[in-house]
Each structure stands twice: as C-alpha cells, then as structure tokens.
PDB file of C-alpha atoms in Angstrom:
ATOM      1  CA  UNK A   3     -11.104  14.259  15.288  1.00 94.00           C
ATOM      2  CA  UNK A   4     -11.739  14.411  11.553  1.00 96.00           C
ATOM      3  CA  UNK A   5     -13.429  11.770   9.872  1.00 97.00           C
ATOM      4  CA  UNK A   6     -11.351  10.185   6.702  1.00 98.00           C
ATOM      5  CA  UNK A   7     -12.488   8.187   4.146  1.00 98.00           C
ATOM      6  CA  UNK A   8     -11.351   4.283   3.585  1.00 98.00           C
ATOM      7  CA  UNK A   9     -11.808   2.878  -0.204  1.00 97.00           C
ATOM      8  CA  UNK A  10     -10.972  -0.912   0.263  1.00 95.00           C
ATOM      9  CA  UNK A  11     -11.350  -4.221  -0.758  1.00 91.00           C
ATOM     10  CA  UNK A  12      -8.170  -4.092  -2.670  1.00 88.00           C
ATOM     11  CA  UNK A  13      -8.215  -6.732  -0.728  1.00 89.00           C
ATOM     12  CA  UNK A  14     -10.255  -7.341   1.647  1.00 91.00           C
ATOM     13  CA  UNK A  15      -7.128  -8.927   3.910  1.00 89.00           C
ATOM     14  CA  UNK A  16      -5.955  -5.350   3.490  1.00 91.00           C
ATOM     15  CA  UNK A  17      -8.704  -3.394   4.776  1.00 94.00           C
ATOM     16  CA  UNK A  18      -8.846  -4.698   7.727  1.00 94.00           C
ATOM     17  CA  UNK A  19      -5.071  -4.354   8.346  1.00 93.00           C
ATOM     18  CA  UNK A  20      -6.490  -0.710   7.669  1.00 96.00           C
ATOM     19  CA  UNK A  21      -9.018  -0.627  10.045  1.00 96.00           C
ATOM     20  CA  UNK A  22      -7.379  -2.418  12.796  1.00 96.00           C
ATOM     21  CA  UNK A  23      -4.449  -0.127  12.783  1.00 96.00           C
ATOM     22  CA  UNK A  24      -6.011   3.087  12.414  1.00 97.00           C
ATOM     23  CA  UNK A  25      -7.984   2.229  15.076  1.00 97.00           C
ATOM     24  CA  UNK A  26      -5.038   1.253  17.590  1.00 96.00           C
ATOM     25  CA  UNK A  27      -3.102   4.205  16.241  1.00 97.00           C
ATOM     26  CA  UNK A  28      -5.582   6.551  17.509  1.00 97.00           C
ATOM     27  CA  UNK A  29      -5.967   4.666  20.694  1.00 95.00           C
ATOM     28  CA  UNK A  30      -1.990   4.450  21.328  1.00 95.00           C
ATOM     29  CA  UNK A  31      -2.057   8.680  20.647  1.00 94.00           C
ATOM     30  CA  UNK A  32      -5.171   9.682  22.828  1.00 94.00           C
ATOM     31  CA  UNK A  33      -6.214   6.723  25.063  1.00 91.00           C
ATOM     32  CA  UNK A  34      -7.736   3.451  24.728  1.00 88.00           C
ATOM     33  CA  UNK A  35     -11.580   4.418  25.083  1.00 90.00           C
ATOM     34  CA  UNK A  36     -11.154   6.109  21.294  1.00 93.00           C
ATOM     35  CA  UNK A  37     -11.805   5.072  17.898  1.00 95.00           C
ATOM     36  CA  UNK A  38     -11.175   6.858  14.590  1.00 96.00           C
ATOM     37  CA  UNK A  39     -14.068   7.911  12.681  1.00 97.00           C
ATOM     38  CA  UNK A  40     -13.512   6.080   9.822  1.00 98.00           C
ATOM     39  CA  UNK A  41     -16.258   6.111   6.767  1.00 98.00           C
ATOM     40  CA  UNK A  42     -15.325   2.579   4.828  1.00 97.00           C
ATOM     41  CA  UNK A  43     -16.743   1.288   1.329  1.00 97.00           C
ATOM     42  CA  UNK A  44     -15.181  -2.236   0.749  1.00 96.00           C
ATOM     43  CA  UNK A  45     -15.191  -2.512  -3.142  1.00 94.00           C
ATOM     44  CA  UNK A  46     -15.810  -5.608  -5.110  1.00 90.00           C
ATOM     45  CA  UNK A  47     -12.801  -6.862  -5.888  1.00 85.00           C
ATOM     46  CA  UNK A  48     -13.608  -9.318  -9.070  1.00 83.00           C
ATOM     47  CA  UNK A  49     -14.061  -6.350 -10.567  1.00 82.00           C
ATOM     48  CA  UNK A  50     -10.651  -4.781  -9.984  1.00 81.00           C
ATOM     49  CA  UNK A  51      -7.909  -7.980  -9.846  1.00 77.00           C
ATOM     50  CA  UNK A  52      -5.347  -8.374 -11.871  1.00 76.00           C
ATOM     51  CA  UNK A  53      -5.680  -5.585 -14.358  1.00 79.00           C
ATOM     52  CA  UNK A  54      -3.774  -5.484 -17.301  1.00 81.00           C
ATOM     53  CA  UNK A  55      -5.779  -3.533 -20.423  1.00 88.00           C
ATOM     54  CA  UNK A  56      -5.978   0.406 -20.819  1.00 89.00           C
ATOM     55  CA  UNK A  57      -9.917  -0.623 -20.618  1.00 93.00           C
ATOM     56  CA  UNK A  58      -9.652  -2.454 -16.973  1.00 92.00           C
ATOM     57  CA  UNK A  59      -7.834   0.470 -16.151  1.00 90.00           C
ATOM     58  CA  UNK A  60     -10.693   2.908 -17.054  1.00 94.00           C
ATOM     59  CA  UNK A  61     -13.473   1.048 -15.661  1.00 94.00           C
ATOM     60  CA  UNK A  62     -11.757   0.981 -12.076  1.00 93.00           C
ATOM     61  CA  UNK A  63     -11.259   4.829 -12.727  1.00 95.00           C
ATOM     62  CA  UNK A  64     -14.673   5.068 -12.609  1.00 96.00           C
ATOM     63  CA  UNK A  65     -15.516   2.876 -10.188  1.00 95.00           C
ATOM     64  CA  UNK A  66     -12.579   3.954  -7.728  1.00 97.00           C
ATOM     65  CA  UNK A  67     -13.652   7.931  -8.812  1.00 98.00           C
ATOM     66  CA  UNK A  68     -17.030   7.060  -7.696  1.00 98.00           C
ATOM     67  CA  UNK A  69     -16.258   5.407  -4.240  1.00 98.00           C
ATOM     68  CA  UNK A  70     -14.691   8.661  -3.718  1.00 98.00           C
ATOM     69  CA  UNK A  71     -17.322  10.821  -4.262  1.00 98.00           C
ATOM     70  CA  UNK A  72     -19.460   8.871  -2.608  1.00 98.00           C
ATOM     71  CA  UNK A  73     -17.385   9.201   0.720  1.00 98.00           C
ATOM     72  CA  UNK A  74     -16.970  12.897   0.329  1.00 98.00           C
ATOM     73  CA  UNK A  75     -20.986  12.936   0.034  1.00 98.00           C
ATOM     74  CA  UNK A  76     -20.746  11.091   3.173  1.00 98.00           C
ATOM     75  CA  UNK A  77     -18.202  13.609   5.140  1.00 98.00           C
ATOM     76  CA  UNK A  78     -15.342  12.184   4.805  1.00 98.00           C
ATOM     77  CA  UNK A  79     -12.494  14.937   5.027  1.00 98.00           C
ATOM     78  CA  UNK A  80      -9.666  13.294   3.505  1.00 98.00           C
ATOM     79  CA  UNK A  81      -9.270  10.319   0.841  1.00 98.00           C
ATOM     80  CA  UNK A  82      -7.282   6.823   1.641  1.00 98.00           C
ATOM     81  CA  UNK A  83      -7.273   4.180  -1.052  1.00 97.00           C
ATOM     82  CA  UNK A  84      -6.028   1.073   1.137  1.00 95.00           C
ATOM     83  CA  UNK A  85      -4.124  -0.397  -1.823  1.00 93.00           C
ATOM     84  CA  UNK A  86      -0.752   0.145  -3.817  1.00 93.00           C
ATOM     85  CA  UNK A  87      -1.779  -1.060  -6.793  1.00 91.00           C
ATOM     86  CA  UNK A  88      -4.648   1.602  -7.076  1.00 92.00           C
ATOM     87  CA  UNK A  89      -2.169   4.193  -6.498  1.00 95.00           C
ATOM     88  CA  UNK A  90      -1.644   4.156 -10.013  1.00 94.00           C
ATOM     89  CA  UNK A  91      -4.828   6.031 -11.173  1.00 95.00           C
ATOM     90  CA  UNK A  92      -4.852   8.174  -7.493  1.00 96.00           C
ATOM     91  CA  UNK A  93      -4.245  11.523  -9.332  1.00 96.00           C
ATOM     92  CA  UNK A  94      -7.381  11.092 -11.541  1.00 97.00           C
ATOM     93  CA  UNK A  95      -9.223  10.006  -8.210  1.00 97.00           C
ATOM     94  CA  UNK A  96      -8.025  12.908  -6.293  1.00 98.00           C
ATOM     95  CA  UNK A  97      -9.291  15.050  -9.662  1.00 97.00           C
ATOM     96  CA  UNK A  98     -12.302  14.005  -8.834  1.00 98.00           C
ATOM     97  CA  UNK A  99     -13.139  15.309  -5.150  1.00 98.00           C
ATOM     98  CA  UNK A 100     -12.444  18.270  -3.126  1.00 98.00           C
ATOM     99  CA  UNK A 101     -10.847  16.624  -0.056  1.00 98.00           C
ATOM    100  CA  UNK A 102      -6.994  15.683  -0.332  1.00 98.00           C
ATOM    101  CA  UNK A 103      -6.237  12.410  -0.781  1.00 98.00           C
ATOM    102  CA  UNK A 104      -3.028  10.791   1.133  1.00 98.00           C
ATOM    103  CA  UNK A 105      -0.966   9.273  -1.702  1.00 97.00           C
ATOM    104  CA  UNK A 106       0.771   6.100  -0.331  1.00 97.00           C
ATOM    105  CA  UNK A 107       3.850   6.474  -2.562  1.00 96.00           C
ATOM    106  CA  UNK A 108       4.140  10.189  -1.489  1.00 97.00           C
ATOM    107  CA  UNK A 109       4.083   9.475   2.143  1.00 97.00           C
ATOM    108  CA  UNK A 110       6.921   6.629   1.520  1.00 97.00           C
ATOM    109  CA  UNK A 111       9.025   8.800  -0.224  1.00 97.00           C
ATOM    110  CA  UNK A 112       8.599  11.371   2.162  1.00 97.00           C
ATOM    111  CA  UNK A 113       9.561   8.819   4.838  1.00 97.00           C
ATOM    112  CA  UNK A 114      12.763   7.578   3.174  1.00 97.00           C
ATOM    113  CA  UNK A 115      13.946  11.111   2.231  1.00 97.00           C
ATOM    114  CA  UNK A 116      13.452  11.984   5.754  1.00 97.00           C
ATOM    115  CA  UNK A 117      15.631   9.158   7.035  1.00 97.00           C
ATOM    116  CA  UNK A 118      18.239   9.883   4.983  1.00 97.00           C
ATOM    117  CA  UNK A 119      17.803   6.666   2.476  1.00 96.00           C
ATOM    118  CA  UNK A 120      19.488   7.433  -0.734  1.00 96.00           C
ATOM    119  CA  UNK A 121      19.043   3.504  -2.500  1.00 96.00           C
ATOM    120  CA  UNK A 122      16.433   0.974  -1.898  1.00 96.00           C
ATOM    121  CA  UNK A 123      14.791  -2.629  -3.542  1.00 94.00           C
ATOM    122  CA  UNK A 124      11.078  -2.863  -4.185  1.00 94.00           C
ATOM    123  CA  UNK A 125       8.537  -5.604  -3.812  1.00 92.00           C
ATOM    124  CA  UNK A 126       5.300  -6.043  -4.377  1.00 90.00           C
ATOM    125  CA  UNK A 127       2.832  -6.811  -7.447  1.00 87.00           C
ATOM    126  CA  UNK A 128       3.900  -7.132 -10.717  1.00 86.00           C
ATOM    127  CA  UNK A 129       2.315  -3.957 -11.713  1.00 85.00           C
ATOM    128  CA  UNK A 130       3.969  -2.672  -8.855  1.00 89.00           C
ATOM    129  CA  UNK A 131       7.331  -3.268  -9.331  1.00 88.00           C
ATOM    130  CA  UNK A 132       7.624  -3.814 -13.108  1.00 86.00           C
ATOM    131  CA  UNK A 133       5.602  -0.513 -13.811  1.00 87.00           C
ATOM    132  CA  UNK A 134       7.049   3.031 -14.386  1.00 91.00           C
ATOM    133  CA  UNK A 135       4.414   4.894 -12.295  1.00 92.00           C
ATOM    134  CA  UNK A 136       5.760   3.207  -8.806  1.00 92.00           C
ATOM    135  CA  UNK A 137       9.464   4.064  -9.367  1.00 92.00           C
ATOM    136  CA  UNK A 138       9.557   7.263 -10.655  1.00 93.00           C
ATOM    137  CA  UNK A 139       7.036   8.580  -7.720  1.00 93.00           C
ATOM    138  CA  UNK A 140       9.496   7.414  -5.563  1.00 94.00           C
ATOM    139  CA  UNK A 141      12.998   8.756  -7.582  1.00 95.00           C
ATOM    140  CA  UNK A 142      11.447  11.704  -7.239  1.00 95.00           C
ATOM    141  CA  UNK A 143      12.757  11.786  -3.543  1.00 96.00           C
ATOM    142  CA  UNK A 144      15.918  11.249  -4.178  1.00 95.00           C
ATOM    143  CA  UNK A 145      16.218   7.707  -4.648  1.00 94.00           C
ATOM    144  CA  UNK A 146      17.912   5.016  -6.718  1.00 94.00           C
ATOM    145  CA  UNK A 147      15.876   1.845  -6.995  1.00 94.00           C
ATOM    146  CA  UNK A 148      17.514  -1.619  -7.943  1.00 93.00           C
ATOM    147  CA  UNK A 149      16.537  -3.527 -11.120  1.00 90.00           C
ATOM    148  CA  UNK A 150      13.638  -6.256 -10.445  1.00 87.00           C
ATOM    149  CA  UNK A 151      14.121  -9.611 -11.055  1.00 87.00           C
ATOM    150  CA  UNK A 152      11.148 -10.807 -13.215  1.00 88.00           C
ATOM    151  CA  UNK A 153      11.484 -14.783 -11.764  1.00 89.00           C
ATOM    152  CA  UNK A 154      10.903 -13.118  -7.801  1.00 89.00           C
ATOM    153  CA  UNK A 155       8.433 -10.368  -9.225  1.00 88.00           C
ATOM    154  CA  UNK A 156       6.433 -13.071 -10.522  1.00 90.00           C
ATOM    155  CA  UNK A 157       6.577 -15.560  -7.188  1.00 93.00           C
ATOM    156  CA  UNK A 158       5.647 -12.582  -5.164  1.00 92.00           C
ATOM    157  CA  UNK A 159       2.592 -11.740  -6.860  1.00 90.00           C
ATOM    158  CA  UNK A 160       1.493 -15.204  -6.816  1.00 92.00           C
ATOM    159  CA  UNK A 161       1.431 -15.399  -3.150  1.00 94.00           C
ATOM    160  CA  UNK A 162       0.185 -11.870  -2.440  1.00 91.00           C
ATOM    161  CA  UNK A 163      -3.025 -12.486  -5.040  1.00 88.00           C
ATOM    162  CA  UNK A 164      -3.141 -16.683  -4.732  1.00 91.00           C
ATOM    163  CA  UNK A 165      -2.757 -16.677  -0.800  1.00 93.00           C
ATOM    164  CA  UNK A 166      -2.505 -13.350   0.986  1.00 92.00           C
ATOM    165  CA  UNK A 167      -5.548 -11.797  -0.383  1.00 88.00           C
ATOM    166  CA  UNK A 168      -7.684 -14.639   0.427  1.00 88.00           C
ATOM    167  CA  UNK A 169      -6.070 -14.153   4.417  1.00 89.00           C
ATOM    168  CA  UNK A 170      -4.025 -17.518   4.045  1.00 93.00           C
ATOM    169  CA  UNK A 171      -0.290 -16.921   5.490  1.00 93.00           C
ATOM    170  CA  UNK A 172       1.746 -20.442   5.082  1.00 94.00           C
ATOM    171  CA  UNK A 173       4.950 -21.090   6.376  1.00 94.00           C
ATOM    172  CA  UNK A 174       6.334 -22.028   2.652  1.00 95.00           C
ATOM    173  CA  UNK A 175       5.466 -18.634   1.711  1.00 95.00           C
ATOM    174  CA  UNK A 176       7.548 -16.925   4.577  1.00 93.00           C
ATOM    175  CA  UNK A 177      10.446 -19.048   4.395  1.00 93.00           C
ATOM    176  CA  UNK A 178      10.046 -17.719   0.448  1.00 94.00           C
ATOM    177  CA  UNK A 179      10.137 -14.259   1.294  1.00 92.00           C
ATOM    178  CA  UNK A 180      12.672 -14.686   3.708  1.00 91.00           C
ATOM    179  CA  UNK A 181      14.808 -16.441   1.262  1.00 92.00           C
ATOM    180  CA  UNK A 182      14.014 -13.278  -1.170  1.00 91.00           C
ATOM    181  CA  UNK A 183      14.828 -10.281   1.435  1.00 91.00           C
ATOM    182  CA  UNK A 184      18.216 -12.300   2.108  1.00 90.00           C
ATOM    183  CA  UNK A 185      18.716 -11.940  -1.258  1.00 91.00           C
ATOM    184  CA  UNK A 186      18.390  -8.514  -2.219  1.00 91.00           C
ATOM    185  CA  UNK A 187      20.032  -7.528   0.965  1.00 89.00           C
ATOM    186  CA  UNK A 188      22.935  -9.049  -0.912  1.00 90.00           C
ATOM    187  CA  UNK A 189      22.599  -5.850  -3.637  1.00 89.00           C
ATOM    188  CA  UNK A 190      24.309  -1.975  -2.918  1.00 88.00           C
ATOM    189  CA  UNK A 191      20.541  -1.036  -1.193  1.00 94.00           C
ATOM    190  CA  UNK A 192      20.195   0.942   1.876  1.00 95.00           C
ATOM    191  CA  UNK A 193      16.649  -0.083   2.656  1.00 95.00           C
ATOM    192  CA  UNK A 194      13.717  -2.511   0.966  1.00 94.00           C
ATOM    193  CA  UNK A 195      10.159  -1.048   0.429  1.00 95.00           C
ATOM    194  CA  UNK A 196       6.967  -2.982   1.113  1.00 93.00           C
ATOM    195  CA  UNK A 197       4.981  -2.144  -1.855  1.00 92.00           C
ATOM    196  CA  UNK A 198       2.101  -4.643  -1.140  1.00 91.00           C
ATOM    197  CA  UNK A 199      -0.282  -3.338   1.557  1.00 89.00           C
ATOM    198  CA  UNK A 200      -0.467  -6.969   2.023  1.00 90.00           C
ATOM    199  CA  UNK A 201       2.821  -8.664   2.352  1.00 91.00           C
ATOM    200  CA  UNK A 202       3.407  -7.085   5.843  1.00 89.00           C
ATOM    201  CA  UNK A 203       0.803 -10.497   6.957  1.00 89.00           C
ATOM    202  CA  UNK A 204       4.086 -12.572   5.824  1.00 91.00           C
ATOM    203  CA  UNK A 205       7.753  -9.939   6.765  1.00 89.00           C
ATOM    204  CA  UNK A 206       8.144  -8.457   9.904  1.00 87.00           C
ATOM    205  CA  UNK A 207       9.598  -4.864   9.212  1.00 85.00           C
ATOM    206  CA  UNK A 208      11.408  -4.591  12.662  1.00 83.00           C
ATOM    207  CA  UNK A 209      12.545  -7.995  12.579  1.00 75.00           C
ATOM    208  CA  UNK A 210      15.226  -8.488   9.360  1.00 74.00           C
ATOM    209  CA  UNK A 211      18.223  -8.052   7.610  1.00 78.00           C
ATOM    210  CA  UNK A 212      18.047  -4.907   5.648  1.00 88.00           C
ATOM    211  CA  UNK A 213      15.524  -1.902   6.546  1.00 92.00           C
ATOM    212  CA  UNK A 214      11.779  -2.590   5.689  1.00 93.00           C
ATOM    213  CA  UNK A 215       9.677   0.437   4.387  1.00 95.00           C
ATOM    214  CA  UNK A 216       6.146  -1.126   5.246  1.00 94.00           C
ATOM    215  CA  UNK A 217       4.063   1.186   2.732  1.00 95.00           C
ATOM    216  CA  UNK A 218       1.145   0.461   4.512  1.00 94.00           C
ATOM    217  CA  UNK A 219       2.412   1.350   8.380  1.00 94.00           C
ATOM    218  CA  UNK A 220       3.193   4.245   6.707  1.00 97.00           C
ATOM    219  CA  UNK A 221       0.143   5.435   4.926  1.00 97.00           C
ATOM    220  CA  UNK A 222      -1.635   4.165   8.310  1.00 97.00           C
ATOM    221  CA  UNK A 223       0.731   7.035  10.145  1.00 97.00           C
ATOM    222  CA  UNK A 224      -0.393   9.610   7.841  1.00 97.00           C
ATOM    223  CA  UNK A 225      -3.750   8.782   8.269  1.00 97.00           C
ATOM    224  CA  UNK A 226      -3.596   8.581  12.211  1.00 97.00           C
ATOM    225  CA  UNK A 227      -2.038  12.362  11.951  1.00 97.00           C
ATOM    226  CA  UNK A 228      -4.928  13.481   9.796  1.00 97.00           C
ATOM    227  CA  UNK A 229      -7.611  11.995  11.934  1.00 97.00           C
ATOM    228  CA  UNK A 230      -5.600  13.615  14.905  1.00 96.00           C
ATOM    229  CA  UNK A 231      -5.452  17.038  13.033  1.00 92.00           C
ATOM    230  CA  UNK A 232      -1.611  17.167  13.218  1.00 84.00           C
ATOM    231  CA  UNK A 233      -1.315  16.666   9.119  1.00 70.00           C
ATOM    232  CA  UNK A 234      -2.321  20.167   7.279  1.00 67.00           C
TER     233      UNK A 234
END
C-alpha cells in the first residue's frame, strides 16, 4: 500500500471523518485486519478560520505549503488537504512538492461528469459558495451551477464554523438543512454538492430528496484507490 499524506485540522471534526473513513475504506477493499498508512499533521486552526484578506490568504499559503513539504520529507506519496475551503490555494500547494496532490473539486467533478449530471446546487462556506474559484473548477466538467442565495449561504456557514467544527450536531441545525435541501430541490438541479467536508455530520447523502455529492466521500474514494494503488 502507499502511504498518503493527510493535512488537517481544517477542522479538526473533519479530520477525523478523514481518518475514520480511510481507514474503513481500506478495510471494506482488503479485509478487516488492515489499516491505511496514513502520515497526518493536524494544523492549528486559529490560524487559518475564517479568512477573508489577500494577507490571511498568503500566510496559510505558507503554512499549508509547508505542511506539505513536511509530509513529503516524511514519505508521504501523494497530498490530501482534508478541507474545501483550502482547496482554494491547492495549485500553489501542489507547486510546492513533487508528489500529486488529489484535488477535492477535481475528483467531484470527475464524479458528476461521470454520472451523467449536467446541473447541480452548491453548499457549503461562504467562501465556498460565493467565490469564483469553487464554481468554475467545477463548470469546467460540464456543469451549470444555480445562483446562491446569500440569506442560506450565510446560515450555513454559521453552523458549519459555530457548531460543526467544534463536533456539536443539534437537531435545530438538521431540521435547518433539511428545510434548505427541500428547498433547492425545488430549483431545475439534477443533483446538490456537499461542499463542506463537514456538513455530511448533519445530511445523509443516501437518504434525501435530490442527489447529494458528499465532496468529502468522494475525495475519501480517491484516496482509498491511491493507497490501494488502483489511482495512477
């Protein structure tokens, strides 16, 4: 098996949705008795919440850049950054080392081209879905996105930074989402993308109205294959 990289603490409620399920992806592939080699560095988060200012943006370039080499030092043979949000700077990151790095957008896309999905909704952080960078990785497969509403973008970034990063799920919350999904299952979309690795603690992607795109099941998959040697 090769060994891949984890950065995380983007949140910490996220890594370990990281760890667990690359673990039990593994185990589900090759038996029970296995565990992927996994090198982790759990970042600091203060330093990294909430950014907003082409300077916050450079200094977790440089923190994010060095994580990176840091793992590749260690012998890590491919790059995971267990955050959406981070995404953002990933092609500077992935500048930076000589190992690939699995781009969570690029594995979505790849994902929703593959199953046909022509239209789909978006939620996640504010940067996330209010942010060029996001949508036009994913148009480039093909897709047509629907218009955010600023009133849910906002609510949904509230509970993924005020509750779901500190590993607090609350029954107001889901009935919230729920109540949101319903919603934009109302628009002309074919499918609604997870773009919070940690809103997947609150919607269950095989259990609702419209197709869920959980970005991080997804960028756990391409991780599993890489581990497993069946990604190039």
């Amino acid at each position: 098996m090769r060994k891949i990289g984890l950065i995380g603490g983007i949140s910490w409620a996220s890594t370990e949705l990281y760890y667990r399920h690359l673990n039990k992806g593994v185990q589900k592939r090759i038996g029970t008795s296995c565990s992927a080699p996994i090198l982790l560095e759990s970042l600091n988060y203060c330093e990294l919440s909430r950014l907003t200012t082409p300077e916050q943006w450079d200094h977790a370039k440089a923190i994010l850049i060095e994580s990176a080499q840091r793992l590749e030092a260690a012998g890590a043979t491919a790059l995971m950054i267990a955050a959406n949000s981070m995404h953002k700077i990933a092609k500077e990151i992935a500048g930076a080392v000589s190992i690939p790095l699995l781009h969570i957008v690029d594995e979505t896309g790849e994902k929703l081209k593959a199953d046909g999905i022509k239209s789909a909704a978006v939620i996640g952080t504010q940067n996330v879905m209010t942010e060029p960078w996001f949508r036009q990785n994913l148009v480039r497969y093909g897709l047509t996105l629907a218009p955010y509403d600023a009133a849910r973008a906002e609510a949904i970034d509230n509970i993924i930074y005020d509750e779901l990063m500190q590993g607090k799920v609350t029954e107001n919350s889901r009935r919230t989402m729920r109540t949101f999904i319903t919603d934009i299952a109302k628009q002309d979309v074919q499918a609604l993308v997870l773009a919070s690795t940690e809103l997947v603690m609150l919607v269950d992607p095989d259990a609702n109205v419209l197709p869920v795109y959980d970005t991080t099941r997804i960028h756990v998959a391409a991780g599993v294959d890489w581990i497993l040697g069946d990604a190039p």
